[in-house]
Coordinates of C-alpha atoms in Angstrom, one line a residue:
Chain A
M9 CA 59.7 67.5 66.9
D10 CA 58.3 66.7 63.5
H11 CA 61.4 67.7 61.7
K12 CA 65.1 66.8 61.9
P13 CA 66.6 68.8 64.8
R14 CA 68.0 72.0 63.4
I15 CA 71.3 73.3 64.8
I16 CA 73.5 76.2 64.0
I17 CA 77.2 75.7 64.8
V18 CA 79.0 79.0 65.1
E19 CA 82.8 78.3 64.8
D20 CA 85.4 80.4 63.0
D21 CA 88.0 77.7 62.9
T22 CA 87.1 75.8 59.7
L23 CA 88.9 72.6 60.9
L24 CA 86.7 72.5 64.0
S25 CA 83.6 73.7 62.1
K26 CA 83.9 70.8 59.7
M27 CA 84.5 68.4 62.5
Y28 CA 81.5 69.3 64.5
S29 CA 79.3 69.6 61.4
T30 CA 80.3 66.1 60.3
K31 CA 79.5 64.7 63.8
F32 CA 76.1 66.4 64.0
V33 CA 75.1 65.4 60.5
A34 CA 76.0 61.8 61.4
E35 CA 73.9 62.1 64.5
G36 CA 70.9 63.1 62.3
F37 CA 70.9 66.9 62.7
D38 CA 70.2 69.5 60.1
V39 CA 73.4 71.6 60.4
L40 CA 74.1 75.2 59.4
A41 CA 77.7 76.2 59.9
A42 CA 78.3 79.9 60.6
L43 CA 81.9 81.1 60.4
D44 CA 81.4 84.4 62.3
G45 CA 79.0 86.4 64.4
E46 CA 77.4 88.2 61.6
M47 CA 76.7 85.1 59.6
V48 CA 74.8 83.5 62.5
L49 CA 72.5 86.6 62.7
Q50 CA 72.0 86.4 59.0
F51 CA 71.0 82.7 59.3
L52 CA 68.6 83.5 62.1
H53 CA 67.0 86.2 59.9
D54 CA 66.8 84.2 56.7
K55 CA 66.4 80.5 57.7
P56 CA 63.9 78.6 59.8
T57 CA 64.5 79.1 63.5
P58 CA 66.9 76.5 64.8
D59 CA 66.3 74.2 67.8
F60 CA 69.7 74.7 69.2
I61 CA 72.8 76.9 68.7
I62 CA 76.4 76.0 69.6
M63 CA 78.6 79.0 69.6
D64 CA 82.2 80.0 70.1
M65 CA 83.2 83.1 72.1
M66 CA 86.1 84.6 70.2
M67 CA 85.1 85.2 66.7
P68 CA 85.6 87.8 63.9
K69 CA 83.2 90.7 63.5
L70 CA 80.9 89.9 66.5
S71 CA 81.9 88.2 69.7
G72 CA 79.9 85.4 71.2
V73 CA 78.6 87.7 74.0
Q74 CA 77.6 90.3 71.4
V75 CA 75.7 87.7 69.3
L76 CA 74.1 86.3 72.5
E77 CA 72.9 89.8 73.5
Q78 CA 71.2 90.3 70.1
I79 CA 69.6 86.9 70.3
R80 CA 68.3 87.5 73.8
N81 CA 67.0 90.9 72.8
T82 CA 65.0 89.7 69.8
P83 CA 61.6 88.3 71.1
E84 CA 61.2 85.6 68.5
L85 CA 64.7 84.3 69.0
A86 CA 65.1 84.9 72.8
K87 CA 64.2 81.3 73.8
I88 CA 66.6 79.4 71.5
P89 CA 68.9 77.3 73.7
V90 CA 72.5 78.3 73.3
L91 CA 75.5 76.2 74.3
I92 CA 78.8 78.1 74.4
L93 CA 81.7 75.9 73.3
S94 CA 84.9 77.8 73.6
N95 CA 88.5 77.4 74.6
L96 CA 88.4 80.8 76.2
Q97 CA 88.4 80.4 80.0
D98 CA 88.1 84.0 81.1
P99 CA 86.0 84.1 84.3
A100 CA 84.5 87.5 83.4
Q101 CA 83.5 86.3 79.9
I102 CA 82.0 83.1 81.3
H103 CA 80.0 85.2 83.9
K104 CA 78.7 87.5 81.2
A105 CA 77.6 84.7 79.0
K106 CA 75.8 82.9 81.9
E107 CA 74.1 86.2 82.8
L108 CA 72.6 86.4 79.3
G109 CA 71.2 82.9 79.6
I110 CA 73.0 79.8 78.2
V111 CA 72.5 76.1 78.5
E112 CA 76.1 75.6 79.5
Y113 CA 79.6 76.9 79.0
L114 CA 81.9 74.0 77.9
I115 CA 85.6 74.2 77.3
K116 CA 86.1 72.8 73.8
A117 CA 89.4 71.0 74.5
N118 CA 87.8 69.0 77.3
Y119 CA 85.0 67.4 75.3
T120 CA 84.9 65.2 72.3
P121 CA 82.4 65.8 69.5
S122 CA 80.4 62.7 70.5
Q123 CA 80.2 64.0 74.1
I124 CA 78.9 67.3 72.8
A125 CA 76.4 65.7 70.4
G126 CA 75.3 63.5 73.3
F127 CA 74.8 66.6 75.5
V128 CA 72.7 68.4 72.9
K129 CA 70.6 65.3 72.2
N130 CA 70.0 64.8 75.8
Y131 CA 69.0 68.4 76.3
L132 CA 66.5 68.4 73.4
A133 CA 65.0 65.0 74.5
K134 CA 64.3 66.4 77.9
R135 CA 62.4 69.5 76.6
Chain B
M24 CA 128.6 182.4 160.1
V25 CA 127.8 178.7 160.1
P26 CA 129.7 177.0 162.9
Q27 CA 132.5 174.7 161.7
E28 CA 130.8 171.7 163.5
L29 CA 127.6 172.2 161.5
V30 CA 129.5 172.2 158.2
T31 CA 131.3 169.1 159.2
L32 CA 128.0 167.4 160.3
F33 CA 126.4 168.3 157.0
I34 CA 129.3 166.9 155.0
I35 CA 129.3 163.7 157.0
S36 CA 125.5 163.3 156.8
S37 CA 125.5 164.0 153.1
F38 CA 128.2 161.5 152.6
F39 CA 126.2 158.9 154.5
A40 CA 123.0 159.8 152.5
A41 CA 125.0 159.3 149.3
I42 CA 126.2 156.0 150.5
V43 CA 122.6 154.9 151.5
F44 CA 121.3 156.2 148.2
F45 CA 124.0 154.4 146.3
I46 CA 123.3 151.1 148.1
V47 CA 119.5 151.4 147.6
Y48 CA 120.1 152.3 143.9
Y49 CA 122.5 149.4 143.5
I50 CA 120.0 146.9 145.0
W51 CA 117.2 148.3 143.0
S52 CA 119.1 148.3 139.7
Q53 CA 120.3 144.8 140.4
S54 CA 116.9 143.5 140.8
K55 CA 115.8 145.3 137.6
N56 CA 118.6 143.6 135.7
N57 CA 117.6 140.3 137.1
R58 CA 114.0 140.8 136.1
A59 CA 115.1 141.8 132.6
L60 CA 117.3 138.8 132.3
K61 CA 114.7 136.5 133.7
A62 CA 112.2 137.9 131.2
K63 CA 114.7 137.4 128.4
I64 CA 115.3 133.8 129.5
L65 CA 111.6 133.2 129.8
D66 CA 111.0 134.8 126.4
L67 CA 113.7 132.7 124.7
S68 CA 112.6 129.4 126.2
S69 CA 109.0 130.1 125.3
H70 CA 110.1 131.0 121.8
G71 CA 112.0 127.7 121.8
N72 CA 108.8 125.9 122.8
K73 CA 106.8 127.9 120.3
T74 CA 109.3 127.1 117.6
V75 CA 108.9 123.4 118.2
A76 CA 105.2 123.7 118.4
S77 CA 105.0 125.8 115.2
L78 CA 107.2 123.5 113.2
W79 CA 105.2 120.5 114.4
K80 CA 102.0 122.3 113.3
V81 CA 103.6 123.0 109.9
N82 CA 105.0 119.5 109.5
K83 CA 101.6 118.0 110.4
A84 CA 99.9 120.3 107.9
I85 CA 102.1 119.6 104.9
L86 CA 103.7 116.2 105.5
S87 CA 100.4 114.5 105.8
S88 CA 99.7 114.9 102.1
L89 CA 101.3 113.1 99.2
D90 CA 99.5 115.0 96.5
S91 CA 101.9 117.7 95.1
G92 CA 99.0 120.0 94.1
D93 CA 97.5 119.8 97.5
I94 CA 100.9 120.4 99.2
S95 CA 101.6 123.4 96.9
H96 CA 98.4 125.1 98.1
K97 CA 98.9 124.2 101.7
V98 CA 102.4 125.5 102.1
V99 CA 101.7 129.0 100.9
N100 CA 98.8 129.4 103.4
V101 CA 100.4 127.7 106.4
V102 CA 102.7 130.5 107.4
L103 CA 100.2 133.3 107.0
N104 CA 97.2 131.5 108.4
E105 CA 98.2 128.6 110.6
L106 CA 101.1 130.4 112.2
D107 CA 99.3 133.7 112.2
Y108 CA 102.1 135.6 110.5
L109 CA 99.6 137.9 108.9
K110 CA 99.4 139.6 112.3
I111 CA 103.2 140.3 112.3
G112 CA 103.4 141.9 108.9
Y113 CA 103.7 138.9 106.5
R114 CA 101.6 139.6 103.5
I115 CA 102.6 137.5 100.6
S116 CA 103.8 133.8 100.5
V117 CA 104.9 132.2 97.2
L118 CA 106.1 128.8 96.2
T119 CA 108.4 128.5 93.2
L120 CA 110.0 125.3 91.7
I121 CA 112.8 124.7 89.3
D122 CA 111.9 123.2 85.9
R123 CA 115.2 121.6 85.0
K124 CA 114.1 120.8 81.4
K125 CA 113.1 124.3 80.6
K126 CA 115.9 125.8 82.8
V127 CA 113.5 128.2 84.5
I128 CA 112.1 128.8 87.9
K129 CA 108.3 128.6 87.8
R130 CA 105.8 130.1 90.1
I131 CA 103.6 127.4 91.5
S132 CA 101.3 128.8 94.1
F133 CA 100.6 131.9 96.2
S134 CA 98.5 132.9 99.2
P135 CA 95.6 134.8 97.8
T136 CA 95.9 137.9 100.0
S137 CA 94.7 141.3 98.8
E138 CA 98.3 142.5 98.4
A139 CA 99.2 139.5 96.2
L140 CA 96.1 139.8 94.1
E141 CA 96.5 143.6 93.7
I142 CA 100.1 143.2 92.5
L143 CA 99.2 140.6 89.9
K144 CA 96.2 142.6 88.7
K145 CA 98.1 145.8 88.4
A146 CA 101.1 144.2 86.8
K147 CA 98.8 142.5 84.3
V148 CA 100.6 139.2 84.5
E149 CA 99.3 135.7 84.8
F150 CA 100.9 134.2 87.9
H151 CA 101.8 130.8 86.5
A152 CA 103.2 132.5 83.3
I153 CA 106.0 134.1 85.2
E154 CA 109.1 132.1 84.4
I155 CA 112.6 133.2 85.6
P156 CA 115.4 131.8 83.5
L157 CA 118.1 130.1 85.6
S158 CA 120.6 132.3 83.6
A159 CA 119.1 135.5 85.1
K160 CA 121.9 135.7 87.8
Q161 CA 120.6 139.0 89.2
N162 CA 117.3 137.5 90.2
L163 CA 117.3 136.7 93.9
L164 CA 115.4 133.4 93.3
V165 CA 118.2 132.2 91.0
K166 CA 120.8 133.3 93.6
A167 CA 119.0 131.5 96.4
V168 CA 118.7 128.2 94.5
E169 CA 122.2 128.4 93.2
H170 CA 123.9 129.2 96.5
K171 CA 121.4 127.3 98.6
K172 CA 121.3 130.3 100.9
E173 CA 118.5 132.6 102.1
Y174 CA 118.4 136.2 100.9
I175 CA 116.7 139.4 102.0
T176 CA 115.8 142.4 99.9
H177 CA 114.0 145.7 100.1
D178 CA 113.6 145.8 96.3
M179 CA 110.8 143.5 95.2
S180 CA 112.0 143.7 91.5
D181 CA 114.8 141.4 92.6
L182 CA 112.3 138.7 92.7
F183 CA 110.8 139.3 89.2
Y184 CA 113.8 140.4 87.1
P185 CA 113.8 140.1 84.0
E186 CA 110.0 140.0 83.9
K187 CA 108.7 143.5 83.0
T188 CA 110.9 146.4 84.1
R189 CA 112.3 146.8 87.6
E190 CA 110.4 150.1 87.8
V191 CA 107.0 148.4 87.5
W192 CA 107.6 146.2 90.5
R193 CA 109.1 149.0 92.6
Q194 CA 106.0 151.1 92.0
L195 CA 103.7 148.2 92.9
Q196 CA 105.7 147.5 96.0
L197 CA 105.2 151.1 97.1
Q198 CA 101.5 150.9 96.4
V199 CA 100.8 147.8 98.4
G200 CA 103.2 148.7 101.2
I201 CA 105.7 145.9 100.9
K202 CA 109.0 146.8 102.6
T203 CA 111.0 143.6 102.8
S204 CA 111.1 140.3 101.0
L205 CA 112.8 137.0 102.2
V206 CA 113.8 134.3 99.8
Y207 CA 114.4 130.7 101.2
P208 CA 115.8 128.0 99.0
L209 CA 114.1 124.6 99.1
V210 CA 116.9 122.1 99.4
I211 CA 116.7 118.3 99.6
K212 CA 119.7 116.0 99.6
D213 CA 121.9 119.0 98.9
K214 CA 120.0 119.9 95.8
S215 CA 117.8 122.9 95.3
I216 CA 114.3 122.2 93.9
G217 CA 112.9 125.7 94.2
A218 CA 112.4 128.6 96.6
M219 CA 109.8 130.3 98.8
I220 CA 109.2 134.0 98.9
F221 CA 107.8 135.9 101.9
S222 CA 107.0 139.6 101.5
L223 CA 106.4 141.7 104.5
T224 CA 105.1 145.2 105.4
K225 CA 107.9 145.7 108.0
D226 CA 111.5 146.6 107.9
E227 CA 114.4 144.2 108.0
Q228 CA 115.4 145.1 111.5
D229 CA 112.0 144.3 112.8
I230 CA 112.3 140.7 111.8
N231 CA 113.5 138.7 114.8
D232 CA 115.6 135.5 114.9
Y233 CA 112.6 133.5 116.1
E234 CA 110.7 134.3 112.9
K235 CA 113.7 133.5 110.8
S236 CA 114.3 130.1 112.5
I237 CA 110.6 129.2 112.0
L238 CA 110.8 130.1 108.3
S239 CA 114.0 128.1 107.9
G240 CA 112.6 125.0 109.5
F241 CA 109.4 125.5 107.6
T242 CA 111.0 125.6 104.2
D243 CA 113.1 122.5 105.1
A244 CA 109.8 120.7 105.8
V245 CA 108.3 122.0 102.5
A246 CA 111.3 120.6 100.6
V247 CA 110.8 117.2 102.2
A248 CA 107.1 117.2 101.6
L249 CA 107.5 118.1 98.0
E250 CA 110.2 115.4 97.6
H251 CA 107.9 112.8 99.1
A252 CA 105.1 113.8 96.8
N253 CA 107.4 113.7 93.9
L254 CA 108.7 110.2 94.8
Y255 CA 105.2 109.0 95.5
Q256 CA 104.0 110.3 92.1
K257 CA 106.8 108.4 90.4
L258 CA 106.0 105.3 92.3
D259 CA 102.4 105.6 91.5
E260 CA 103.2 106.0 87.8
A261 CA 105.5 103.0 87.8
N262 CA 102.9 101.0 89.6
K263 CA 100.3 102.0 87.0
S264 CA 102.4 101.0 84.1
L265 CA 103.3 97.7 85.8
K266 CA 99.6 97.0 86.3
D267 CA 99.0 97.8 82.6
L268 CA 101.8 95.4 81.6
D269 CA 100.5 92.8 83.9
K270 CA 97.0 93.1 82.4
R271 CA 98.4 92.8 78.9
K272 CA 100.4 89.7 79.9
D273 CA 97.2 88.2 81.3
E274 CA 95.4 88.9 78.0
F275 CA 98.2 87.4 76.1
I276 CA 98.3 84.2 78.1
S277 CA 94.5 83.9 77.8
V278 CA 94.5 84.4 74.0
A279 CA 97.6 82.2 73.6
A280 CA 96.0 79.4 75.5
H281 CA 92.8 79.8 73.5
E282 CA 94.8 79.6 70.2
L283 CA 96.9 76.6 71.4
R284 CA 93.8 74.7 72.3
A285 CA 92.0 75.0 69.0
P286 CA 94.2 72.7 66.8
L287 CA 94.5 70.3 69.7
T288 CA 90.8 70.2 70.0
A289 CA 90.6 69.2 66.3
V290 CA 93.2 66.4 66.8
K291 CA 91.5 65.1 69.9
G292 CA 88.0 65.5 68.3
Y293 CA 88.8 63.6 65.1
L294 CA 90.6 60.8 66.9
S295 CA 87.7 60.4 69.3
M296 CA 85.4 60.1 66.3
I297 CA 87.6 57.3 64.9
F298 CA 87.4 55.5 68.2
D299 CA 83.7 56.0 68.3
G300 CA 83.5 54.1 65.1
D301 CA 82.2 57.0 63.1
G302 CA 84.4 56.1 60.2
G303 CA 84.0 52.3 60.4
K304 CA 86.0 49.6 62.1
V305 CA 89.7 50.4 62.7
P306 CA 92.4 47.6 62.5
K307 CA 93.9 46.8 66.0
Q308 CA 97.4 48.0 65.1
I309 CA 96.2 51.4 63.8
D310 CA 93.9 51.8 66.7
E311 CA 96.9 51.4 69.0
Y312 CA 99.0 54.0 67.1
L313 CA 96.1 56.4 67.1
H314 CA 95.7 56.0 70.9
G315 CA 99.3 57.0 71.2
A316 CA 98.5 60.2 69.2
L317 CA 95.4 60.8 71.4
E318 CA 97.5 60.5 74.6
G319 CA 99.9 63.1 73.2
A320 CA 97.2 65.5 72.4
E321 CA 95.6 65.1 75.8
R322 CA 98.8 65.7 77.5
E323 CA 99.4 68.8 75.5
I324 CA 95.9 70.0 76.5
R325 CA 96.6 69.2 80.2
L326 CA 99.8 71.1 80.0
V327 CA 98.2 74.2 78.5
N328 CA 95.4 74.0 81.2
N329 CA 97.9 73.6 84.0
M330 CA 100.0 76.5 82.8
L331 CA 96.9 78.7 82.6
N332 CA 95.8 77.6 86.1
V333 CA 99.2 78.2 87.7
S334 CA 99.3 81.8 86.4
R335 CA 95.7 82.3 87.6
I336 CA 96.3 80.9 91.1
E337 CA 99.6 82.7 91.5
E338 CA 98.1 86.0 90.5
N339 CA 95.0 85.4 92.6
R340 CA 92.9 85.7 89.5
L341 CA 91.3 82.3 89.8
I342 CA 87.7 82.7 90.8
Y343 CA 86.7 80.1 93.5
Q344 CA 83.2 78.9 93.9
M345 CA 83.5 78.4 97.7
G346 CA 80.9 76.4 99.6
K347 CA 80.4 74.0 102.4
I348 CA 80.7 70.5 101.1
K349 CA 81.0 67.0 102.5
L350 CA 84.5 65.8 101.6
I351 CA 83.4 62.1 101.7
D352 CA 81.2 62.7 98.7
V353 CA 84.0 64.1 96.6
V354 CA 86.5 61.5 97.7
K355 CA 84.0 58.7 96.8
Q356 CA 83.3 60.2 93.4
A357 CA 87.0 60.6 92.7
F358 CA 87.8 57.1 94.0
D359 CA 85.2 55.6 91.7
E360 CA 86.7 57.2 88.7
F361 CA 90.0 55.2 89.2
V362 CA 88.6 51.8 90.1
I363 CA 88.8 50.5 86.6
S364 CA 92.3 51.7 85.8
A365 CA 93.6 50.3 89.2
K366 CA 92.0 47.0 88.3
E367 CA 93.7 47.1 84.8
K368 CA 97.1 47.6 86.5
G369 CA 96.3 44.7 88.9
L370 CA 96.5 46.9 92.0
D371 CA 94.6 46.6 95.3
F372 CA 92.6 49.8 95.5
G373 CA 90.8 50.5 98.7
L374 CA 88.9 53.3 100.4
E375 CA 88.8 53.6 104.2
I376 CA 86.6 56.1 106.0
E377 CA 86.7 56.5 109.8
E378 CA 83.4 55.9 111.5
N379 CA 81.3 59.0 112.6
I380 CA 83.8 61.2 110.8
K381 CA 83.2 65.0 110.6
D382 CA 83.8 65.9 107.0
L383 CA 82.2 69.3 106.3
V384 CA 84.8 71.6 104.7
Y385 CA 84.6 75.1 103.1
V386 CA 86.3 74.8 99.7
D387 CA 85.7 75.1 95.9
K388 CA 84.2 71.7 95.1
D389 CA 85.6 71.4 91.5
R390 CA 89.1 72.4 92.8
I391 CA 89.2 70.0 95.7
Y392 CA 88.0 67.3 93.3
E393 CA 91.0 68.2 91.0
V394 CA 93.3 67.9 94.0
I395 CA 92.1 64.5 95.0
T396 CA 92.1 63.1 91.4
N397 CA 95.6 64.4 91.0
L398 CA 96.8 62.6 94.1
I399 CA 95.1 59.4 93.2
S400 CA 96.3 59.5 89.5
N401 CA 99.8 60.2 90.7
A402 CA 99.8 57.1 93.0
L403 CA 98.4 55.0 90.2
K404 CA 101.0 56.3 87.7
Y405 CA 103.9 55.5 90.0
S406 CA 102.7 52.1 91.3
D407 CA 103.1 49.0 89.2
K408 CA 102.2 46.5 91.9
G409 CA 100.9 46.2 95.4
S410 CA 98.2 48.4 96.8
I411 CA 96.9 52.0 97.0
M412 CA 94.8 52.9 100.0
V413 CA 92.8 56.1 100.2
S414 CA 91.5 57.1 103.7
L415 CA 89.8 59.8 105.5
S416 CA 90.1 60.5 109.3
N417 CA 89.8 63.2 111.9
P418 CA 93.3 63.7 113.5
S419 CA 91.7 66.3 115.8
H420 CA 88.2 67.6 116.4
N421 CA 88.7 70.5 114.0
L422 CA 90.7 68.8 111.1
I423 CA 90.0 66.3 108.5
K424 CA 92.9 64.3 106.9
F425 CA 93.0 62.8 103.5
T426 CA 95.7 60.1 103.1
I427 CA 96.7 58.1 100.1
T428 CA 99.3 55.3 100.7
D429 CA 100.9 53.4 97.8
T430 CA 103.5 50.7 97.6
G431 CA 105.0 52.3 94.5
R432 CA 108.6 53.5 93.7
G433 CA 108.8 56.0 96.5
M434 CA 111.3 58.8 96.7
T435 CA 114.5 59.9 98.4
K436 CA 114.3 62.6 101.2
E437 CA 115.9 65.1 98.8
E438 CA 113.3 64.5 96.2
Q439 CA 110.5 64.9 98.7
Q440 CA 111.7 68.3 99.6
K441 CA 111.4 69.6 96.1
L442 CA 108.3 67.7 95.2
F443 CA 105.9 70.6 95.5
A444 CA 108.0 73.0 93.6
K445 CA 107.0 74.4 90.2
F446 CA 108.0 72.1 87.3
Y447 CA 109.8 69.7 89.5
R448 CA 109.6 66.0 88.7
A449 CA 111.2 63.3 90.8
N450 CA 114.2 61.7 89.2
S451 CA 113.0 58.3 90.0
S452 CA 110.0 58.9 87.8
A453 CA 111.1 61.2 85.0
G454 CA 111.6 59.5 81.7
T455 CA 109.2 56.7 82.4
V456 CA 106.0 58.5 83.5
M457 CA 104.6 61.5 81.6
G458 CA 103.6 64.6 83.4
T459 CA 103.9 68.4 83.3
G460 CA 105.6 68.8 86.7
L461 CA 102.8 71.2 87.6
G462 CA 100.3 68.9 89.2
L463 CA 101.6 68.8 92.8
Y464 CA 102.5 72.5 92.7
I465 CA 98.9 73.4 91.8
T466 CA 97.7 70.9 94.4
K467 CA 99.7 72.6 97.1
L468 CA 98.6 76.1 96.0
L469 CA 94.9 75.0 96.1
I470 CA 95.2 73.3 99.5
E471 CA 96.9 76.4 101.0
K472 CA 94.2 78.5 99.4
F473 CA 91.6 76.5 101.4
D474 CA 93.6 77.0 104.6
G475 CA 94.9 73.5 104.6
T476 CA 98.4 71.8 104.7
I477 CA 99.8 69.2 102.5
G478 CA 102.7 66.8 102.8
V479 CA 104.5 63.6 101.9
E480 CA 106.3 60.8 103.6
S481 CA 108.2 58.3 101.4
E482 CA 111.0 55.8 101.2
L483 CA 112.7 54.9 97.9
G484 CA 111.5 51.6 96.7
R485 CA 108.9 51.1 99.4
G486 CA 106.1 53.6 98.5
S487 CA 104.8 57.0 99.4
I488 CA 102.1 58.5 101.7
F489 CA 100.6 61.8 100.4
W490 CA 98.2 63.6 102.7
F491 CA 96.4 66.9 103.2
K492 CA 94.6 68.3 106.1
L493 CA 91.7 70.8 105.9
P494 CA 89.9 72.7 108.7
I495 CA 86.5 71.4 109.5
S496 CA 83.7 73.9 108.8
Q497 CA 81.2 74.4 111.5

């Protein structure tokens, strides 16, 4: 990677959005914070393709599954790794997300920001 | 002249002949009476058998269904077709039911015979649109349901009044050849729910008792069948609305848990960033306070997680990733997780595994890991000194037993009995050790889900032994 790793964090809770953004900036990432499902699609359209996306499930406008569907159905975006980071633990939703292709489905409350940053760095380093 | 003797002889012989004739006649007539009587008895008993058979047939046909629409269509055809009453002059069979709200008797279904269709066509009425107000006291249907009695009439307009004029129905009756109509109320628990009409092409005196007893038994069965269907429908509706409520409750719990977790995640996340040194070095005293805050946040998260899990397990909504796993691996992994904290507390912490143990079990790996860590962390929580021993053994060829023995505070017999109940926390521990009171309850639910058993032996002040047994998978 000849540039800083680019990440989009999709999180509608501003408190959490700010927390994860701070952590990833500190870890040397180029961070874009999207506050809803439409915003992330806009970013994907306007900005350079990210190396990684962290996304919530329950969001205003478009749900995580809906955004994921659009990403997977757009050829130039289809291969972007997506990590779902949500407190929603509905088995049906988890199953749906996994079917659409995700790196992992993590329960937000169970992981600290540095664990998540570590996870993403690890994943990108292995690629 | 005829001699006197001859006359006397003739009189005497005539007399004898008369006596012989009388005797012969008497014998003959007696035997005829007997035969008639015999035939009558035979006829009655065969009718009796036939009645039972017919009613059985009728019951079987209509009581097997719980769908009211289905029953309505069956009942009007059973008498004419199943019992072959078409052959003995029965032409029309109609089911009517009371609509208490509208205070009318509604026509529900009829047998589509040519006579029935012709009457409807010529009268230019839509069958289902015929509604008889309960206030129309002259109508025979109203009388039947009101007095819970059967009625018979030669005037078909009695069944339709006040629909159209009486003359219309009398004309139609003549045209299709209907001579008599029978009305039977449908009574259940001493309450009329409707009536059935049978119209015939024969006169009243040609209807025998046997036919009447069949119709009476039949209409009783119809009332029961309709009541069953009605109750079933109500039950079905109640069940549906309960399911809907249950679904909405599940959604609420899921969303509530999600919302409760978000702010906690922020608290936990920011604290962890401080401990990671993201904001620079933290003075020791502040670090201690913040660890207190973190512990609180983590407990809250555990509580929410446990509440969610309990409702999921109880409602059978938890999805299990079942598979054959080696229990030793999971126990070792869980054991390793607690080595450091046991050391910190100064406890002897050991793992003992029987030689050549059979340990293949069919479980959800993550859940059984949860069970084992819960039991170890409990033992650690309640032991301040001494030892904690974890062991695995085969008490029989088809069972594996996990045991954790501590020298902690122990419990009274009474406490042990309630230990696996929801939200129960032993008195000897409450107040000093934090917990949700759900851990052992969930543990028990999970072990039972995996076809295992769980138990405890303990003595106050001397320690506890918690164990679970699981069937070995082949």
